[in-house]
Structure formats: C-alpha cells, structure tokens
CSV table of C-alpha atoms in Angstrom, one decimal:
chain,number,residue,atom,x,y,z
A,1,UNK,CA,41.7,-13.6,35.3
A,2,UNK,CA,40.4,-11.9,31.6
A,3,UNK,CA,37.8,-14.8,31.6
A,4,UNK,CA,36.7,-13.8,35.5
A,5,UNK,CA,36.8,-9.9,34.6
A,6,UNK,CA,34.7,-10.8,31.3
A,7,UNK,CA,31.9,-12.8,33.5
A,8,UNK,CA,31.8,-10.3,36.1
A,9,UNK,CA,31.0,-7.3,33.4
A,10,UNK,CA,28.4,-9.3,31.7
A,11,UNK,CA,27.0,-10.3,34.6
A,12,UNK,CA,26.7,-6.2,35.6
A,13,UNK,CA,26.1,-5.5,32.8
A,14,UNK,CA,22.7,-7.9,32.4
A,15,UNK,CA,22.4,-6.8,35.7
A,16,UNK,CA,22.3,-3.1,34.8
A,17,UNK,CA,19.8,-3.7,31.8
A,18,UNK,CA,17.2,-6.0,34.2
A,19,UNK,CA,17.1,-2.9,36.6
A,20,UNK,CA,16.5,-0.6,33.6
A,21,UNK,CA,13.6,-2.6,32.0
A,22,UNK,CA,12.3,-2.2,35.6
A,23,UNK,CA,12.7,1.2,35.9
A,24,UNK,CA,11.2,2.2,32.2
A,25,UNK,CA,8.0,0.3,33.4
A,26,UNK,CA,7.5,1.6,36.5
A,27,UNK,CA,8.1,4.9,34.7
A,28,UNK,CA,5.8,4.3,32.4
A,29,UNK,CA,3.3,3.5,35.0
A,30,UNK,CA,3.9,7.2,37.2
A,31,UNK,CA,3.8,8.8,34.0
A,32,UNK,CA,0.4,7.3,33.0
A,33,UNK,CA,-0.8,7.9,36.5
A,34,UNK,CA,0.7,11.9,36.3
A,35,UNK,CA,-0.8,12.1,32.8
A,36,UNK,CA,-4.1,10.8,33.9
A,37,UNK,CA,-4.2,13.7,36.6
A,38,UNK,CA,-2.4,16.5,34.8
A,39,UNK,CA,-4.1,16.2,30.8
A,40,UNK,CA,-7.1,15.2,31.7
A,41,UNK,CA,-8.6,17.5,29.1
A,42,UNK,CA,-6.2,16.6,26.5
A,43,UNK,CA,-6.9,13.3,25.7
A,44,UNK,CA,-9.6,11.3,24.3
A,45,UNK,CA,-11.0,8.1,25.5
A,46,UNK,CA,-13.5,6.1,23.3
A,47,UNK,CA,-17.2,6.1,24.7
A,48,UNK,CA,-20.1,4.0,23.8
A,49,UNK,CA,-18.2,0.6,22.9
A,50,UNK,CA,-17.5,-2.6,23.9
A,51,UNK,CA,-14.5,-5.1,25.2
A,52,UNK,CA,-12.2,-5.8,21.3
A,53,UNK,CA,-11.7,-9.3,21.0
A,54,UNK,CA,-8.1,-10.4,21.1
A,55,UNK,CA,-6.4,-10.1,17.4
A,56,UNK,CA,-8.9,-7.7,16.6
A,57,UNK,CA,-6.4,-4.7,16.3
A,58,UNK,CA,-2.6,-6.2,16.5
A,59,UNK,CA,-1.1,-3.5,15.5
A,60,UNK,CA,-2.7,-0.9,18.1
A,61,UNK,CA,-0.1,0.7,20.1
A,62,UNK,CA,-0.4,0.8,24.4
A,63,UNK,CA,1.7,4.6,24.3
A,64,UNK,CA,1.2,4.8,28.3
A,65,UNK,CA,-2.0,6.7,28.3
A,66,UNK,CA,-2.2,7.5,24.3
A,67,UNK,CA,-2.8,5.1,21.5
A,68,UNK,CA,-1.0,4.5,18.3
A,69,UNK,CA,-0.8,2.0,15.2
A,70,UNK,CA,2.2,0.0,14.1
A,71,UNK,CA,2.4,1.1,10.5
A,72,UNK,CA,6.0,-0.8,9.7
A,73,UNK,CA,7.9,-3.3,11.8
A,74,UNK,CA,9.8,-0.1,13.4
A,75,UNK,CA,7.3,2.8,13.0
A,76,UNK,CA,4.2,3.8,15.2
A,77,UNK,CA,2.2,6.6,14.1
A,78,UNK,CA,0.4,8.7,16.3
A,79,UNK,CA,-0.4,12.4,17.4
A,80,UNK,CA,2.3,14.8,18.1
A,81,UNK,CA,1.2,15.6,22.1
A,82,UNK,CA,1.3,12.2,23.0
A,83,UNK,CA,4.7,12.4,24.0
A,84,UNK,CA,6.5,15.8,24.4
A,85,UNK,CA,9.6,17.1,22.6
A,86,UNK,CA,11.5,17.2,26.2
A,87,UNK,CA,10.6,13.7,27.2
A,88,UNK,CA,14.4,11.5,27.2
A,89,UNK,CA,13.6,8.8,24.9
A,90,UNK,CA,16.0,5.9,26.0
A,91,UNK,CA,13.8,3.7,28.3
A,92,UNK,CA,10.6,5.1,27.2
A,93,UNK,CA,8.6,2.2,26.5
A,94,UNK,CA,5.5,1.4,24.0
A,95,UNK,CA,3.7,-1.9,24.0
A,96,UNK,CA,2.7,-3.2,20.6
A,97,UNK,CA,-0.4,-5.5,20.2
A,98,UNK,CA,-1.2,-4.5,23.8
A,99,UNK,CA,-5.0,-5.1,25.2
A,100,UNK,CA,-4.4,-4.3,28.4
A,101,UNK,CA,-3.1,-1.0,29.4
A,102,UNK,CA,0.1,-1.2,30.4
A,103,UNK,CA,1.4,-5.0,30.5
A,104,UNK,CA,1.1,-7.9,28.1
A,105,UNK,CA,0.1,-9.9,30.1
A,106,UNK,CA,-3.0,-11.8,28.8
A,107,UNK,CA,-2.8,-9.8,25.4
A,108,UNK,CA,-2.0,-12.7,23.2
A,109,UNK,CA,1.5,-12.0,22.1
A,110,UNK,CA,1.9,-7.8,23.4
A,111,UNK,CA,5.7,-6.8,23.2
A,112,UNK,CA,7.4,-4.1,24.9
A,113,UNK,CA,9.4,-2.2,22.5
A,114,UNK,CA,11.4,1.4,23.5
A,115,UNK,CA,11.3,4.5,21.4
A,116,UNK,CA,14.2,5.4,19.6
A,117,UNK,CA,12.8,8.5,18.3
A,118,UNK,CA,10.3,10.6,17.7
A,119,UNK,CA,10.1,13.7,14.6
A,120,UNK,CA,6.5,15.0,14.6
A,121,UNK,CA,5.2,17.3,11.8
A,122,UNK,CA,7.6,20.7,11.6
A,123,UNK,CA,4.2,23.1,11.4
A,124,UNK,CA,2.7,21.6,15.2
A,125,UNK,CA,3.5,24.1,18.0
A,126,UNK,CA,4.4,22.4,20.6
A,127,UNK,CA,2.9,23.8,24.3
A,128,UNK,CA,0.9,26.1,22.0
A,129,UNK,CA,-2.9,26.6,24.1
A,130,UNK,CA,-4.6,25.4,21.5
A,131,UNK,CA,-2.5,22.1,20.2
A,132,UNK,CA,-5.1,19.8,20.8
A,133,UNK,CA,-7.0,21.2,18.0
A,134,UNK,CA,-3.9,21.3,16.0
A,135,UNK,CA,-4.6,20.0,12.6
A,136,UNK,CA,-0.3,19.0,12.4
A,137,UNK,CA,-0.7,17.1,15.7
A,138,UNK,CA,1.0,14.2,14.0
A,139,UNK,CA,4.2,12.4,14.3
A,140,UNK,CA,6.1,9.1,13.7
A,141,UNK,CA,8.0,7.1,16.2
A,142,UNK,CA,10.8,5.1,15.9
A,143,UNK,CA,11.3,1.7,17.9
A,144,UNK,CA,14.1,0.6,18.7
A,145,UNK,CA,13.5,-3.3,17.1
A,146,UNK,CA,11.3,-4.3,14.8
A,147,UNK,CA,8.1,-6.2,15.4
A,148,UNK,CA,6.9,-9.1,12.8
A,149,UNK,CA,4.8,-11.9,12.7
A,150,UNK,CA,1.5,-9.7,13.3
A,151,UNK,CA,-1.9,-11.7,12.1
A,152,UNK,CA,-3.3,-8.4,10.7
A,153,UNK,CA,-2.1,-5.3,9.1
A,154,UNK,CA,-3.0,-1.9,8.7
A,155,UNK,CA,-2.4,0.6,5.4
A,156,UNK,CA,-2.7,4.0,5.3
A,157,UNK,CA,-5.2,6.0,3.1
A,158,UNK,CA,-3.9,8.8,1.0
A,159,UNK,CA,-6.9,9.9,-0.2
A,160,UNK,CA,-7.6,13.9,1.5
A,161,UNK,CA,-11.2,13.5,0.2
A,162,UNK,CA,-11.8,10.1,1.5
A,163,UNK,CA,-14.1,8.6,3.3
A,164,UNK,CA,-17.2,10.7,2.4
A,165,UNK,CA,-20.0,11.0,5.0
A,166,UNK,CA,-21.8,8.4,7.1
A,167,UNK,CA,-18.9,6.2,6.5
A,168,UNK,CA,-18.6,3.4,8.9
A,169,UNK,CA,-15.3,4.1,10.9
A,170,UNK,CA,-14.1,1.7,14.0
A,171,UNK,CA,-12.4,3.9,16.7
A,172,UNK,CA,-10.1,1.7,19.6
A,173,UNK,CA,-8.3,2.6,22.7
A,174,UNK,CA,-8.1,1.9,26.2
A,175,UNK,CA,-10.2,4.9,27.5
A,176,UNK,CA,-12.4,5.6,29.8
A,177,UNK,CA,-16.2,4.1,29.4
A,178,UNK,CA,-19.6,5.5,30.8
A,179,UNK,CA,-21.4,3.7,33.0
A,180,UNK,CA,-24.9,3.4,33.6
A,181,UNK,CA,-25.0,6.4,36.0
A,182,UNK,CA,-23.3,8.2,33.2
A,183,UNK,CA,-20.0,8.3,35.1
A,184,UNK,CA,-16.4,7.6,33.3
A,185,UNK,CA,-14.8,5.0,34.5
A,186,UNK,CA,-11.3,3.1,33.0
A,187,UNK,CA,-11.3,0.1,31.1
A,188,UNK,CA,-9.1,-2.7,31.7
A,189,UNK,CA,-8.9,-3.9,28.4
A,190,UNK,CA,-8.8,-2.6,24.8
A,191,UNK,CA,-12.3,-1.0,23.7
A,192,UNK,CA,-13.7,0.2,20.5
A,193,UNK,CA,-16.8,1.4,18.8
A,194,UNK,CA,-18.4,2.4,15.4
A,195,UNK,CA,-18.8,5.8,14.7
A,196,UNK,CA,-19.6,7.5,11.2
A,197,UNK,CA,-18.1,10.2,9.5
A,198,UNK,CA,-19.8,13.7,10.1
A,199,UNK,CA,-20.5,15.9,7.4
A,200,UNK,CA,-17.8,18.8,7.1
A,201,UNK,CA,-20.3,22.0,7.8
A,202,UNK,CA,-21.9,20.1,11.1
A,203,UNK,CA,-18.4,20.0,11.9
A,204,UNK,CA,-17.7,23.2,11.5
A,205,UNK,CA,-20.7,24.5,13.9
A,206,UNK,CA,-18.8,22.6,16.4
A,207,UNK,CA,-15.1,23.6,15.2
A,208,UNK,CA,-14.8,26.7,13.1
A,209,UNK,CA,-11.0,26.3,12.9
A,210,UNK,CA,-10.9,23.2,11.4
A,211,UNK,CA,-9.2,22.4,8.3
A,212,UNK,CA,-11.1,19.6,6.2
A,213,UNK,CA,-8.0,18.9,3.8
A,214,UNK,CA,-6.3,17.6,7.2
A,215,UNK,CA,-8.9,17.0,9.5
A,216,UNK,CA,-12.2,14.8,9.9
A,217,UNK,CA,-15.2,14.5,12.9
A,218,UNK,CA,-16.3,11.5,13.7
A,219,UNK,CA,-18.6,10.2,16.2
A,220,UNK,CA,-22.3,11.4,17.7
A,221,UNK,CA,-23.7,11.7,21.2
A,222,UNK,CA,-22.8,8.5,23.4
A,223,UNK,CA,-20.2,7.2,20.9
A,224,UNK,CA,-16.8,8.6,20.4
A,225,UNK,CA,-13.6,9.8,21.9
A,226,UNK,CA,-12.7,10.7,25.5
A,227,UNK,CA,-9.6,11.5,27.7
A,228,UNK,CA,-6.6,9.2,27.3
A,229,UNK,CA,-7.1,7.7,24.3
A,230,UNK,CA,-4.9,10.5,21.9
A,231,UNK,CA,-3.3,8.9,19.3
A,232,UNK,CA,-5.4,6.1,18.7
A,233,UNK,CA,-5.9,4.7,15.3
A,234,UNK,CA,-9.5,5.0,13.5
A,235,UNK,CA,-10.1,3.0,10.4
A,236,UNK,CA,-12.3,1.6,8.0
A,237,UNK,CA,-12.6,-2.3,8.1
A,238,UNK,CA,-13.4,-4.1,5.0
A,239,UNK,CA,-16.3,-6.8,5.5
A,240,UNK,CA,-14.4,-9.9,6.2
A,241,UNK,CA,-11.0,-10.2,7.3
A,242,UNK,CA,-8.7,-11.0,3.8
A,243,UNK,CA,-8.3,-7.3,3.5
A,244,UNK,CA,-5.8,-4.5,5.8
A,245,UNK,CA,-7.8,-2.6,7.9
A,246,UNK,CA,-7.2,1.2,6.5
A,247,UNK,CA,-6.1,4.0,8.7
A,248,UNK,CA,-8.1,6.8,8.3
A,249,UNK,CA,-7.6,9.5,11.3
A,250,UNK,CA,-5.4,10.1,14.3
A,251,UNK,CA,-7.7,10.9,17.9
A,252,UNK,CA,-6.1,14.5,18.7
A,253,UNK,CA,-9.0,16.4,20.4
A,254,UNK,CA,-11.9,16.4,22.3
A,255,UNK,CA,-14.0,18.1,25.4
A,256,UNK,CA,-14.2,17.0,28.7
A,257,UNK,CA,-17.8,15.9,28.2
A,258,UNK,CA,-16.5,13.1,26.5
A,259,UNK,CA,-19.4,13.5,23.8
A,260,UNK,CA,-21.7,12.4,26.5
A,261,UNK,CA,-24.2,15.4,26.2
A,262,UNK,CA,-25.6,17.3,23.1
A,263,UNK,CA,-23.4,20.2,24.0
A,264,UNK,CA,-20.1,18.0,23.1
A,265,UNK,CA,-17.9,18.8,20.8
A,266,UNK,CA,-17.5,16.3,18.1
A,267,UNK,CA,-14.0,14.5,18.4
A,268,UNK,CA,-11.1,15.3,16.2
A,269,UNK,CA,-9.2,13.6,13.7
A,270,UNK,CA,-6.5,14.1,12.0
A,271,UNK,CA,-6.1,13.0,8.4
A,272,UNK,CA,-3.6,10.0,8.0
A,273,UNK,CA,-2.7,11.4,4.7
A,274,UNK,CA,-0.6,13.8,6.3
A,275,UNK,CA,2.2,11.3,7.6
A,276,UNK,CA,2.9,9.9,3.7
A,277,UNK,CA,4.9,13.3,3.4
A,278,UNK,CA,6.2,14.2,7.2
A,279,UNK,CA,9.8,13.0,5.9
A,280,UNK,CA,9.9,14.8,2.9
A,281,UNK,CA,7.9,17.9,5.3
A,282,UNK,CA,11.1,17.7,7.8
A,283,UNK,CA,13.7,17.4,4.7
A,284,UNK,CA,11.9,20.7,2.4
A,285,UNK,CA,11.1,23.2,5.4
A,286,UNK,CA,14.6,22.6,7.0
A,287,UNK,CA,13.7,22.6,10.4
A,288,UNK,CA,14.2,19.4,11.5
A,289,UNK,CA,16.2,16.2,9.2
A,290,UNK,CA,15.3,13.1,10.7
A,291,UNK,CA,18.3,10.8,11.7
A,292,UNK,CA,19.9,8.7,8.6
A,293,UNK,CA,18.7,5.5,10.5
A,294,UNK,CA,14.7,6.8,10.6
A,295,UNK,CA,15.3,8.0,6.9
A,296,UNK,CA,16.2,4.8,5.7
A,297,UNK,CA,13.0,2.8,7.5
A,298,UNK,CA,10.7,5.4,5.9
A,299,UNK,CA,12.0,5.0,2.7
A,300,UNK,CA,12.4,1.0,3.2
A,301,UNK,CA,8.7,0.4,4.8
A,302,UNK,CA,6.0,2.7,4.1
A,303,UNK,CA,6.1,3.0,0.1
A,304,UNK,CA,2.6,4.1,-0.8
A,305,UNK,CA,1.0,4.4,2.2
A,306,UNK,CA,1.3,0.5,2.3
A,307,UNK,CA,2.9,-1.1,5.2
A,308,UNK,CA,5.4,-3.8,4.5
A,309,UNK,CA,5.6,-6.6,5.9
C-alpha cells in the first residue's frame, strides 16, 4: 500500500510539474504579447542588422521580450524594467542561448531556465516616468540551475572611461527590423549590428540628463536599438574568436522612431561597470540584502568582472 501511495504522489507530482512548465510558457508567451502592446515605447529593438549565426552570442538571454547576457552559470544581467519588482518569480522563465524568440527550438542547444530572483540597483525608481532613461536601470537575475558547457564567454568591463569614441561595438537582440518601406517588422531570429561609440557632448545634445560615468550612446541613423530589445547585451569583439567577447552596455532607452530618422534619439546604454558593485550597493545603502544563496554565487562567480566558468 506505502509503495502504491508513493507511485501515485510521484506520479502527481511529475504530473503537477509538466502542467507548470506548460503554464510558465504560455505565460511567457501572453506576457510577451501584453508587453509588446503595453511598452511599446520602452523597449529597444536593434535596427539596421542582419540574421547572427548560431553560436555567435551563447550566452545572450531570450527574457520574453527583453534581452540579457549570461555572465556566470546562474546569473543574467540585464536592465532593471525588464521585469518588474511585482512580477511572482516562481515559473517565470528565461531562455539561455536562445535565437529564436521564445522556444529553443532550432537554437542549437537553447535551455529554459526559471528566475529565482531578481535584486536590481537600490538607486532605480521603479514606475518612476522617466526610468527608461535611468542611468541605475540595472539588475542581476538569479536562475534557478546553472548553465555550463557554453562555446563562448562573455567578461565584463570595469573600466568607466572605456571604450573611447568610434569604438566598434556589436549590439544583439531579437527586435524589430525595418523593412524596405521603412516599416518595423519582428524578427524570428536573433539579430545584431555594429554600431560605434558616440562622442559624450553629441550625446548630450540628444540627452542632457545623461550621466557619462554610467552611461554611453551608441548607434547612428539606420543602425541601433528599437522596442523590445531592453536588456540586451552590447560588446566589443576581439578580431578572432580565442578571446571573451567584453560586455560593454545594457540597452535601457530609446524613442519610438527607432533611430530611423535624423530626429532620433540616440540609444542608451548603461555602463556594465556598474553591476561589479550592485552586491556591495544592496549590502552598504541597506535597502535591500540580497538572499545568502545569490550572495554566495556573486562572490563564487563574478571575481573581477570575469565570468567563471
């Protein structure tokens, strides 16, 4: 009778866990849609590029609608507004080496892998009007397994004051694209483009409030950022492939123009330097200790703004 009972739970209980997987995706999916409809103006999509190839990016992050980058087996780093402080975590679901929004099917070896939690950097405001030109719109999140075995990996540069201007940078994500009657349209597959570094007083003419010691524009008419693309990583690629890619800036804001006219606002970035401290941020200004468990995989895996593998 024990052994009957014991079947009978496990089989609910595998049972219970299948219809949860199911429900997180098709979560995932109405939330992309309702994001889609309701933030249209919030987030970024790259413009101007081409189809990656597969293994280009591994570590790029499918955040249903946003972009991130695997920077330890258990941490993604991305923007803050990508996922809001109110969202229930259990079930929410983040696909790692994804190149095709929102499965892995056909993306070479994408994995599903569900937040565990999120602490995002204690000076962003969250539902504040002006967030997406926050220059703290930043934040780590936690997975709830690791991920290993990537072909390529990414490190994190801690230099405020780097890289200088007209620095080749290559932007991904899964945003929308122009076509040729200069509509946006979504991609079905991971995209990305090279765009340079734009000189801080241009930048400024465009964005008076920005902050250079944390922030960075990137990008020029016809190449850039538009909506949905939040969150995505941009980073300097070393000729050849023996060397990390280095993560330079976080996607956090841009116009609905999509930097498709002159009158576009250059797109965003925010500094990557920033997340080397957001532990010791959340531990110093007391507003928000992350869990012992997070603690210990910061202090474990990113040790110099190097990821370890």
């Amino acid at each position: 009778m024990k052994i009957e009972t014991f079947f009978i739970v496990t089989l609910l209980a595998l049972s219970a866990a299948e219809a949860h997987n199911v429900r997180s995706r098709e979560y995932l999916e109405e939330k992309r849609s309702r994001a889609k409809k309701e933030h249209h103006s919030k987030q970024p999509r790259v413009i101007g590029g081409d189809q990656s190839a597969l293994g280009d990016f591994p570590y790029y992050v499918d955040m249903n609608y946003c972009g991130g980058a695997l920077i330890a087996p258990r941490v993604v780093l991305s923007c803050a507004h990508c996922v809001a402080e109110d969202v229930y975590y259990e079930g929410y679901q983040f696909i790692v080496n994804g190149y095709k929004p929102g499965t892995t099917a056909g993306t070479n070896g994408g994995m599903w892998r569900t937040v565990e939690e999120k602490i995002q950097h204690p000076d962003y405001v969250t539902n504040d009007a002006n967030q997406t030109a926050d220059e703290n719109d930043i934040a780590l999140y936690l997975l709830s397994e690791p991920v290993h075995g990537l072909s390529a990996y990414i490190s994190l540069n801690e230099d405020p004051n780097w890289p200088p201007d007209d620095t080749p940078l290559t932007l991904m994500g899964m945003g929308d694209h122009q076509e040729d009657d200069g509509s946006l349209e979504d991609v079905d597959f991971l995209n990305d483009v090279v765009i340079l570094v734009v000189n801080i007083n241009e930048c400024k003419e465009r964005h008076p409030q920005i902050d250079p010691n944390k922030q960075i524009c990137a990008g020029a008419v016809g190449y850039g950022s538009c909506m949905g693309d939040s969150g995505s990583p941009l980073v300097f690629r070393h000729k050849g492939n023996h060397h990390p890619h280095i993560h330079v800036g976080i996607v956090s804001y841009g116009d609905k123009a999509c930097n498709t006219s002159p009158n576009s606002q250059i797109p965003l970035f925010v500094r990557v330097h920033l997340s080397i401290g957001l532990r010791k941020l959340f531990v110093n200004n007391g507003r928000k200790k992350p869990t012992f468990a997070l603690e210990q995989v910061l202090l474990q895996e990113i040790q110099c703004g190097k990821v370890v593998q």
